[in-house]
JSON list of C-alpha atoms in Angstrom, two decimals:
[
{"chain": "A", "resi": 307, "resn": "UNK", "atom": "CA", "xyz": [4.45, -26.12, 31.88]},
{"chain": "A", "resi": 308, "resn": "UNK", "atom": "CA", "xyz": [4.17, -29.20, 33.84]},
{"chain": "A", "resi": 309, "resn": "UNK", "atom": "CA", "xyz": [4.92, -27.70, 37.24]},
{"chain": "A", "resi": 310, "resn": "UNK", "atom": "CA", "xyz": [1.73, -25.44, 37.09]},
{"chain": "A", "resi": 311, "resn": "UNK", "atom": "CA", "xyz": [3.98, -22.31, 36.39]},
{"chain": "A", "resi": 312, "resn": "UNK", "atom": "CA", "xyz": [2.39, -19.87, 33.92]},
{"chain": "A", "resi": 313, "resn": "UNK", "atom": "CA", "xyz": [4.29, -19.68, 30.64]},
{"chain": "A", "resi": 314, "resn": "UNK", "atom": "CA", "xyz": [6.33, -16.57, 29.67]},
{"chain": "A", "resi": 315, "resn": "UNK", "atom": "CA", "xyz": [4.99, -13.88, 27.41]},
{"chain": "A", "resi": 316, "resn": "UNK", "atom": "CA", "xyz": [5.57, -14.26, 23.94]},
{"chain": "A", "resi": 317, "resn": "UNK", "atom": "CA", "xyz": [8.71, -11.87, 23.22]},
{"chain": "A", "resi": 318, "resn": "UNK", "atom": "CA", "xyz": [7.29, -10.83, 19.76]},
{"chain": "A", "resi": 319, "resn": "UNK", "atom": "CA", "xyz": [4.32, -9.06, 21.51]},
{"chain": "A", "resi": 320, "resn": "UNK", "atom": "CA", "xyz": [6.74, -7.24, 23.84]},
{"chain": "A", "resi": 321, "resn": "UNK", "atom": "CA", "xyz": [9.12, -6.38, 21.10]},
{"chain": "A", "resi": 322, "resn": "UNK", "atom": "CA", "xyz": [6.49, -4.69, 18.87]},
{"chain": "A", "resi": 323, "resn": "UNK", "atom": "CA", "xyz": [5.00, -3.01, 21.80]},
{"chain": "A", "resi": 324, "resn": "UNK", "atom": "CA", "xyz": [8.34, -1.56, 22.81]},
{"chain": "A", "resi": 325, "resn": "UNK", "atom": "CA", "xyz": [9.18, -0.42, 19.33]},
{"chain": "A", "resi": 326, "resn": "UNK", "atom": "CA", "xyz": [5.53, 1.08, 18.97]},
{"chain": "A", "resi": 327, "resn": "UNK", "atom": "CA", "xyz": [5.52, 3.08, 22.02]},
{"chain": "A", "resi": 328, "resn": "UNK", "atom": "CA", "xyz": [9.20, 4.06, 21.87]},
{"chain": "A", "resi": 329, "resn": "UNK", "atom": "CA", "xyz": [8.56, 5.52, 18.33]},
{"chain": "A", "resi": 330, "resn": "UNK", "atom": "CA", "xyz": [5.24, 7.03, 19.42]},
{"chain": "A", "resi": 331, "resn": "UNK", "atom": "CA", "xyz": [7.01, 8.86, 22.24]},
{"chain": "A", "resi": 332, "resn": "UNK", "atom": "CA", "xyz": [9.98, 9.97, 19.92]},
{"chain": "A", "resi": 333, "resn": "UNK", "atom": "CA", "xyz": [12.62, 8.40, 21.89]},
{"chain": "A", "resi": 334, "resn": "UNK", "atom": "CA", "xyz": [15.98, 6.84, 20.94]},
{"chain": "A", "resi": 335, "resn": "UNK", "atom": "CA", "xyz": [17.03, 3.53, 22.41]},
{"chain": "A", "resi": 336, "resn": "UNK", "atom": "CA", "xyz": [19.56, 5.28, 24.62]},
{"chain": "A", "resi": 337, "resn": "UNK", "atom": "CA", "xyz": [17.11, 7.72, 25.82]},
{"chain": "A", "resi": 338, "resn": "UNK", "atom": "CA", "xyz": [14.45, 5.31, 26.84]},
{"chain": "A", "resi": 339, "resn": "UNK", "atom": "CA", "xyz": [17.13, 2.86, 28.44]},
{"chain": "A", "resi": 340, "resn": "UNK", "atom": "CA", "xyz": [18.43, 5.92, 30.42]},
{"chain": "A", "resi": 341, "resn": "UNK", "atom": "CA", "xyz": [14.80, 7.01, 31.49]},
{"chain": "A", "resi": 342, "resn": "UNK", "atom": "CA", "xyz": [14.04, 3.36, 32.52]},
{"chain": "A", "resi": 343, "resn": "UNK", "atom": "CA", "xyz": [17.33, 2.78, 34.34]},
{"chain": "A", "resi": 344, "resn": "UNK", "atom": "CA", "xyz": [18.22, -0.37, 32.08]},
{"chain": "A", "resi": 345, "resn": "UNK", "atom": "CA", "xyz": [21.31, -1.05, 29.91]},
{"chain": "A", "resi": 346, "resn": "UNK", "atom": "CA", "xyz": [20.78, 0.06, 26.24]},
{"chain": "A", "resi": 347, "resn": "UNK", "atom": "CA", "xyz": [21.81, -3.44, 25.28]},
{"chain": "A", "resi": 348, "resn": "UNK", "atom": "CA", "xyz": [18.82, -4.95, 27.32]},
{"chain": "A", "resi": 349, "resn": "UNK", "atom": "CA", "xyz": [16.34, -2.65, 25.65]},
{"chain": "A", "resi": 350, "resn": "UNK", "atom": "CA", "xyz": [17.85, -3.41, 22.16]},
{"chain": "A", "resi": 351, "resn": "UNK", "atom": "CA", "xyz": [17.65, -7.24, 22.88]},
{"chain": "A", "resi": 352, "resn": "UNK", "atom": "CA", "xyz": [14.03, -6.75, 23.90]},
{"chain": "A", "resi": 353, "resn": "UNK", "atom": "CA", "xyz": [13.14, -4.85, 20.98]},
{"chain": "A", "resi": 354, "resn": "UNK", "atom": "CA", "xyz": [14.75, -7.71, 18.78]},
{"chain": "A", "resi": 355, "resn": "UNK", "atom": "CA", "xyz": [12.47, -10.32, 20.71]},
{"chain": "A", "resi": 356, "resn": "UNK", "atom": "CA", "xyz": [15.37, -11.50, 22.77]},
{"chain": "A", "resi": 357, "resn": "UNK", "atom": "CA", "xyz": [15.94, -12.06, 26.49]},
{"chain": "A", "resi": 358, "resn": "UNK", "atom": "CA", "xyz": [13.61, -12.73, 29.25]},
{"chain": "A", "resi": 359, "resn": "UNK", "atom": "CA", "xyz": [12.27, -9.40, 30.74]},
{"chain": "A", "resi": 360, "resn": "UNK", "atom": "CA", "xyz": [11.26, -9.44, 34.18]},
{"chain": "A", "resi": 361, "resn": "UNK", "atom": "CA", "xyz": [8.15, -7.61, 35.59]},
{"chain": "A", "resi": 362, "resn": "UNK", "atom": "CA", "xyz": [10.41, -4.81, 37.12]},
{"chain": "A", "resi": 363, "resn": "UNK", "atom": "CA", "xyz": [12.08, -4.23, 33.68]},
{"chain": "A", "resi": 364, "resn": "UNK", "atom": "CA", "xyz": [8.76, -4.10, 31.89]},
{"chain": "A", "resi": 365, "resn": "UNK", "atom": "CA", "xyz": [7.33, -1.67, 34.62]},
{"chain": "A", "resi": 366, "resn": "UNK", "atom": "CA", "xyz": [10.30, 0.47, 34.39]},
{"chain": "A", "resi": 367, "resn": "UNK", "atom": "CA", "xyz": [9.96, 0.73, 30.70]},
{"chain": "A", "resi": 368, "resn": "UNK", "atom": "CA", "xyz": [6.23, 1.42, 30.80]},
{"chain": "A", "resi": 369, "resn": "UNK", "atom": "CA", "xyz": [6.71, 4.17, 33.41]},
{"chain": "A", "resi": 370, "resn": "UNK", "atom": "CA", "xyz": [9.42, 5.93, 31.23]},
{"chain": "A", "resi": 371, "resn": "UNK", "atom": "CA", "xyz": [7.14, 5.75, 28.15]},
{"chain": "A", "resi": 372, "resn": "UNK", "atom": "CA", "xyz": [4.23, 7.08, 30.18]},
{"chain": "A", "resi": 373, "resn": "UNK", "atom": "CA", "xyz": [1.91, 4.04, 29.12]},
{"chain": "A", "resi": 374, "resn": "UNK", "atom": "CA", "xyz": [0.09, 1.52, 31.26]},
{"chain": "A", "resi": 375, "resn": "UNK", "atom": "CA", "xyz": [1.96, -1.90, 31.76]},
{"chain": "A", "resi": 376, "resn": "UNK", "atom": "CA", "xyz": [-0.45, -3.70, 29.66]},
{"chain": "A", "resi": 377, "resn": "UNK", "atom": "CA", "xyz": [0.55, -1.56, 26.68]},
{"chain": "A", "resi": 378, "resn": "UNK", "atom": "CA", "xyz": [3.68, -3.78, 26.42]},
{"chain": "A", "resi": 379, "resn": "UNK", "atom": "CA", "xyz": [2.34, -7.14, 27.04]},
{"chain": "A", "resi": 380, "resn": "UNK", "atom": "CA", "xyz": [-1.17, -7.48, 25.61]},
{"chain": "A", "resi": 381, "resn": "UNK", "atom": "CA", "xyz": [-1.62, -9.13, 22.34]},
{"chain": "A", "resi": 382, "resn": "UNK", "atom": "CA", "xyz": [-4.28, -8.16, 19.79]},
{"chain": "A", "resi": 383, "resn": "UNK", "atom": "CA", "xyz": [-7.52, -9.38, 21.35]},
{"chain": "A", "resi": 384, "resn": "UNK", "atom": "CA", "xyz": [-10.40, -10.90, 19.27]},
{"chain": "A", "resi": 385, "resn": "UNK", "atom": "CA", "xyz": [-14.07, -9.76, 19.74]},
{"chain": "A", "resi": 386, "resn": "UNK", "atom": "CA", "xyz": [-14.77, -12.33, 22.19]},
{"chain": "A", "resi": 387, "resn": "UNK", "atom": "CA", "xyz": [-12.00, -13.25, 24.56]},
{"chain": "A", "resi": 388, "resn": "UNK", "atom": "CA", "xyz": [-11.96, -16.00, 27.24]},
{"chain": "A", "resi": 389, "resn": "UNK", "atom": "CA", "xyz": [-8.89, -16.72, 29.53]},
{"chain": "A", "resi": 390, "resn": "UNK", "atom": "CA", "xyz": [-8.99, -19.94, 31.29]},
{"chain": "A", "resi": 391, "resn": "UNK", "atom": "CA", "xyz": [-7.70, -20.31, 34.82]},
{"chain": "A", "resi": 392, "resn": "UNK", "atom": "CA", "xyz": [-3.86, -20.66, 34.64]},
{"chain": "A", "resi": 393, "resn": "UNK", "atom": "CA", "xyz": [-3.63, -19.32, 30.99]},
{"chain": "A", "resi": 394, "resn": "UNK", "atom": "CA", "xyz": [-3.06, -15.84, 29.56]},
{"chain": "A", "resi": 395, "resn": "UNK", "atom": "CA", "xyz": [0.01, -13.51, 29.30]},
{"chain": "A", "resi": 396, "resn": "UNK", "atom": "CA", "xyz": [1.82, -13.86, 32.76]},
{"chain": "A", "resi": 397, "resn": "UNK", "atom": "CA", "xyz": [4.64, -11.88, 34.06]},
{"chain": "A", "resi": 398, "resn": "UNK", "atom": "CA", "xyz": [6.54, -12.99, 37.17]},
{"chain": "A", "resi": 399, "resn": "UNK", "atom": "CA", "xyz": [8.55, -10.92, 39.56]},
{"chain": "A", "resi": 400, "resn": "UNK", "atom": "CA", "xyz": [12.25, -11.50, 39.93]},
{"chain": "A", "resi": 401, "resn": "UNK", "atom": "CA", "xyz": [12.03, -10.32, 43.73]},
{"chain": "A", "resi": 402, "resn": "UNK", "atom": "CA", "xyz": [8.98, -12.36, 45.11]},
{"chain": "A", "resi": 403, "resn": "UNK", "atom": "CA", "xyz": [6.65, -15.08, 44.22]},
{"chain": "A", "resi": 404, "resn": "UNK", "atom": "CA", "xyz": [4.21, -12.62, 42.69]},
{"chain": "A", "resi": 405, "resn": "UNK", "atom": "CA", "xyz": [2.72, -13.68, 39.34]},
{"chain": "A", "resi": 406, "resn": "UNK", "atom": "CA", "xyz": [0.46, -11.35, 37.37]},
{"chain": "A", "resi": 407, "resn": "UNK", "atom": "CA", "xyz": [-1.69, -12.54, 34.66]},
{"chain": "A", "resi": 408, "resn": "UNK", "atom": "CA", "xyz": [-3.27, -9.79, 32.27]},
{"chain": "A", "resi": 409, "resn": "UNK", "atom": "CA", "xyz": [-7.07, -10.42, 31.92]},
{"chain": "A", "resi": 410, "resn": "UNK", "atom": "CA", "xyz": [-7.91, -7.30, 30.21]},
{"chain": "A", "resi": 411, "resn": "UNK", "atom": "CA", "xyz": [-6.02, -4.08, 29.00]},
{"chain": "A", "resi": 412, "resn": "UNK", "atom": "CA", "xyz": [-7.72, -0.82, 28.72]},
{"chain": "A", "resi": 413, "resn": "UNK", "atom": "CA", "xyz": [-9.49, -0.43, 25.34]},
{"chain": "A", "resi": 414, "resn": "UNK", "atom": "CA", "xyz": [-9.10, 2.85, 23.39]},
{"chain": "A", "resi": 415, "resn": "UNK", "atom": "CA", "xyz": [-10.53, 5.69, 25.41]},
{"chain": "A", "resi": 416, "resn": "UNK", "atom": "CA", "xyz": [-10.55, 3.65, 28.75]},
{"chain": "A", "resi": 417, "resn": "UNK", "atom": "CA", "xyz": [-7.59, 3.45, 31.02]},
{"chain": "A", "resi": 418, "resn": "UNK", "atom": "CA", "xyz": [-7.94, 0.51, 33.23]},
{"chain": "A", "resi": 419, "resn": "UNK", "atom": "CA", "xyz": [-6.15, -2.97, 33.19]},
{"chain": "A", "resi": 420, "resn": "UNK", "atom": "CA", "xyz": [-7.38, -6.14, 34.99]},
{"chain": "A", "resi": 421, "resn": "UNK", "atom": "CA", "xyz": [-5.07, -8.87, 36.34]},
{"chain": "A", "resi": 422, "resn": "UNK", "atom": "CA", "xyz": [-5.32, -12.08, 38.09]},
{"chain": "A", "resi": 423, "resn": "UNK", "atom": "CA", "xyz": [-2.65, -12.31, 40.74]},
{"chain": "A", "resi": 424, "resn": "UNK", "atom": "CA", "xyz": [-1.21, -15.41, 42.48]},
{"chain": "A", "resi": 425, "resn": "UNK", "atom": "CA", "xyz": [1.17, -14.65, 45.42]},
{"chain": "A", "resi": 426, "resn": "UNK", "atom": "CA", "xyz": [2.69, -17.15, 47.80]},
{"chain": "A", "resi": 427, "resn": "UNK", "atom": "CA", "xyz": [4.21, -16.58, 51.43]},
{"chain": "A", "resi": 428, "resn": "UNK", "atom": "CA", "xyz": [7.76, -15.93, 52.04]},
{"chain": "A", "resi": 429, "resn": "UNK", "atom": "CA", "xyz": [8.55, -13.02, 49.78]},
{"chain": "A", "resi": 430, "resn": "UNK", "atom": "CA", "xyz": [7.17, -9.43, 49.38]},
{"chain": "A", "resi": 431, "resn": "UNK", "atom": "CA", "xyz": [6.35, -7.80, 46.00]},
{"chain": "A", "resi": 432, "resn": "UNK", "atom": "CA", "xyz": [7.51, -4.34, 46.42]},
{"chain": "A", "resi": 433, "resn": "UNK", "atom": "CA", "xyz": [6.36, -2.23, 43.67]},
{"chain": "A", "resi": 434, "resn": "UNK", "atom": "CA", "xyz": [7.72, 1.13, 42.37]},
{"chain": "A", "resi": 435, "resn": "UNK", "atom": "CA", "xyz": [5.31, 3.91, 41.60]},
{"chain": "A", "resi": 436, "resn": "UNK", "atom": "CA", "xyz": [3.31, 3.53, 38.38]},
{"chain": "A", "resi": 437, "resn": "UNK", "atom": "CA", "xyz": [2.52, 6.43, 36.05]},
{"chain": "A", "resi": 438, "resn": "UNK", "atom": "CA", "xyz": [0.87, 9.56, 37.80]},
{"chain": "A", "resi": 439, "resn": "UNK", "atom": "CA", "xyz": [-2.68, 9.10, 38.69]},
{"chain": "A", "resi": 440, "resn": "UNK", "atom": "CA", "xyz": [-2.74, 5.40, 38.84]},
{"chain": "A", "resi": 441, "resn": "UNK", "atom": "CA", "xyz": [-5.24, 3.97, 41.49]},
{"chain": "A", "resi": 442, "resn": "UNK", "atom": "CA", "xyz": [-5.18, 0.16, 42.24]},
{"chain": "A", "resi": 443, "resn": "UNK", "atom": "CA", "xyz": [-8.34, -1.83, 43.24]},
{"chain": "A", "resi": 444, "resn": "UNK", "atom": "CA", "xyz": [-7.72, -5.20, 44.78]},
{"chain": "A", "resi": 445, "resn": "UNK", "atom": "CA", "xyz": [-10.36, -7.88, 45.55]},
{"chain": "A", "resi": 446, "resn": "UNK", "atom": "CA", "xyz": [-9.06, -11.04, 47.16]},
{"chain": "A", "resi": 447, "resn": "UNK", "atom": "CA", "xyz": [-10.45, -14.37, 46.02]},
{"chain": "A", "resi": 448, "resn": "UNK", "atom": "CA", "xyz": [-8.35, -16.91, 48.21]},
{"chain": "A", "resi": 449, "resn": "UNK", "atom": "CA", "xyz": [-6.04, -16.53, 51.15]},
{"chain": "A", "resi": 450, "resn": "UNK", "atom": "CA", "xyz": [-4.98, -13.65, 52.77]},
{"chain": "A", "resi": 451, "resn": "UNK", "atom": "CA", "xyz": [-2.77, -10.73, 51.86]},
{"chain": "A", "resi": 452, "resn": "UNK", "atom": "CA", "xyz": [-1.39, -7.35, 53.09]},
{"chain": "A", "resi": 453, "resn": "UNK", "atom": "CA", "xyz": [-1.35, -4.66, 50.48]},
{"chain": "A", "resi": 454, "resn": "UNK", "atom": "CA", "xyz": [-1.14, -0.96, 49.95]},
{"chain": "A", "resi": 455, "resn": "UNK", "atom": "CA", "xyz": [1.21, 1.98, 49.84]},
{"chain": "A", "resi": 456, "resn": "UNK", "atom": "CA", "xyz": [4.50, 1.75, 51.89]},
{"chain": "A", "resi": 457, "resn": "UNK", "atom": "CA", "xyz": [3.51, 2.19, 55.75]},
{"chain": "A", "resi": 458, "resn": "UNK", "atom": "CA", "xyz": [-0.11, 2.04, 54.90]},
{"chain": "A", "resi": 459, "resn": "UNK", "atom": "CA", "xyz": [-0.51, -1.70, 54.27]},
{"chain": "A", "resi": 460, "resn": "UNK", "atom": "CA", "xyz": [-3.96, -3.39, 55.30]},
{"chain": "A", "resi": 461, "resn": "UNK", "atom": "CA", "xyz": [-4.55, -7.13, 55.81]},
{"chain": "A", "resi": 462, "resn": "UNK", "atom": "CA", "xyz": [-7.33, -8.35, 53.53]},
{"chain": "A", "resi": 463, "resn": "UNK", "atom": "CA", "xyz": [-9.19, -11.69, 53.44]},
{"chain": "A", "resi": 464, "resn": "UNK", "atom": "CA", "xyz": [-11.56, -13.48, 50.87]},
{"chain": "A", "resi": 465, "resn": "UNK", "atom": "CA", "xyz": [-14.13, -11.13, 49.51]},
{"chain": "A", "resi": 466, "resn": "UNK", "atom": "CA", "xyz": [-12.40, -8.03, 50.90]},
{"chain": "A", "resi": 467, "resn": "UNK", "atom": "CA", "xyz": [-11.85, -4.98, 48.67]},
{"chain": "A", "resi": 468, "resn": "UNK", "atom": "CA", "xyz": [-9.24, -2.08, 48.83]},
{"chain": "A", "resi": 469, "resn": "UNK", "atom": "CA", "xyz": [-8.24, 0.69, 46.55]},
{"chain": "A", "resi": 470, "resn": "UNK", "atom": "CA", "xyz": [-4.90, 2.98, 46.96]},
{"chain": "A", "resi": 471, "resn": "UNK", "atom": "CA", "xyz": [-2.66, 5.21, 45.12]},
{"chain": "A", "resi": 472, "resn": "UNK", "atom": "CA", "xyz": [-0.59, 3.14, 42.70]},
{"chain": "A", "resi": 473, "resn": "UNK", "atom": "CA", "xyz": [1.65, 6.09, 41.82]},
{"chain": "A", "resi": 474, "resn": "UNK", "atom": "CA", "xyz": [3.55, 5.70, 45.08]},
{"chain": "A", "resi": 475, "resn": "UNK", "atom": "CA", "xyz": [5.71, 2.87, 46.37]},
{"chain": "A", "resi": 476, "resn": "UNK", "atom": "CA", "xyz": [3.40, -0.06, 47.31]},
{"chain": "A", "resi": 477, "resn": "UNK", "atom": "CA", "xyz": [3.76, -3.76, 48.21]},
{"chain": "A", "resi": 478, "resn": "UNK", "atom": "CA", "xyz": [1.83, -6.97, 48.33]},
{"chain": "A", "resi": 479, "resn": "UNK", "atom": "CA", "xyz": [2.50, -9.86, 50.71]},
{"chain": "A", "resi": 480, "resn": "UNK", "atom": "CA", "xyz": [0.82, -13.27, 51.13]},
{"chain": "A", "resi": 481, "resn": "UNK", "atom": "CA", "xyz": [-0.10, -14.44, 54.48]},
{"chain": "A", "resi": 482, "resn": "UNK", "atom": "CA", "xyz": [-1.41, -17.70, 53.41]},
{"chain": "A", "resi": 483, "resn": "UNK", "atom": "CA", "xyz": [-0.31, -20.46, 50.72]},
{"chain": "A", "resi": 484, "resn": "UNK", "atom": "CA", "xyz": [-2.51, -20.18, 47.43]},
{"chain": "A", "resi": 485, "resn": "UNK", "atom": "CA", "xyz": [-3.44, -16.39, 47.85]},
{"chain": "A", "resi": 486, "resn": "UNK", "atom": "CA", "xyz": [-5.18, -14.94, 44.88]},
{"chain": "A", "resi": 487, "resn": "UNK", "atom": "CA", "xyz": [-6.55, -11.55, 43.97]},
{"chain": "A", "resi": 488, "resn": "UNK", "atom": "CA", "xyz": [-7.83, -9.58, 41.07]},
{"chain": "A", "resi": 489, "resn": "UNK", "atom": "CA", "xyz": [-5.98, -6.21, 40.63]},
{"chain": "A", "resi": 490, "resn": "UNK", "atom": "CA", "xyz": [-7.58, -3.61, 38.57]},
{"chain": "A", "resi": 491, "resn": "UNK", "atom": "CA", "xyz": [-5.19, -0.67, 37.64]},
{"chain": "A", "resi": 492, "resn": "UNK", "atom": "CA", "xyz": [-6.98, 2.63, 36.81]},
{"chain": "A", "resi": 493, "resn": "UNK", "atom": "CA", "xyz": [-4.90, 5.15, 34.98]},
{"chain": "A", "resi": 494, "resn": "UNK", "atom": "CA", "xyz": [-6.36, 8.61, 35.35]}
]
């Protein structure tokens, strides 16, 4: 896009992944929608490659399915993969300036995802708990951010690293414009 905003995820990736994971879990549309706390019509529209899903909707579906978030948004990857800065499958929050770009999803047998995150001051990205056993790792590459579980946030600057439980409510808040960090989600 001309304003530098990352493009939306191709809806056909999300639709295929939702159908695949819902079928794998043996859930009906109604049951998955109920577990995720979304309308059945919203889920039906997403599985038909319609709508414009927010990060919160996709996280809720991933948690309800018991799969990493990346299982719903990552396209099939070639053997050699390069994602240039500002490109890649990105999802933005409806509640903050948080934009996460998936860099690498867990390959079979591994359970980790890697994201490049851009976050601007003025809003807080409050995250619901992810699947049980999730641990998040952050390395700040630009700016400053407070991050971590509710009530345990820590201020981090360029080069700082932090790990914390991602299966409890947690949050991120940029303290400087242009804040960027790498987020590694480890699913145990």
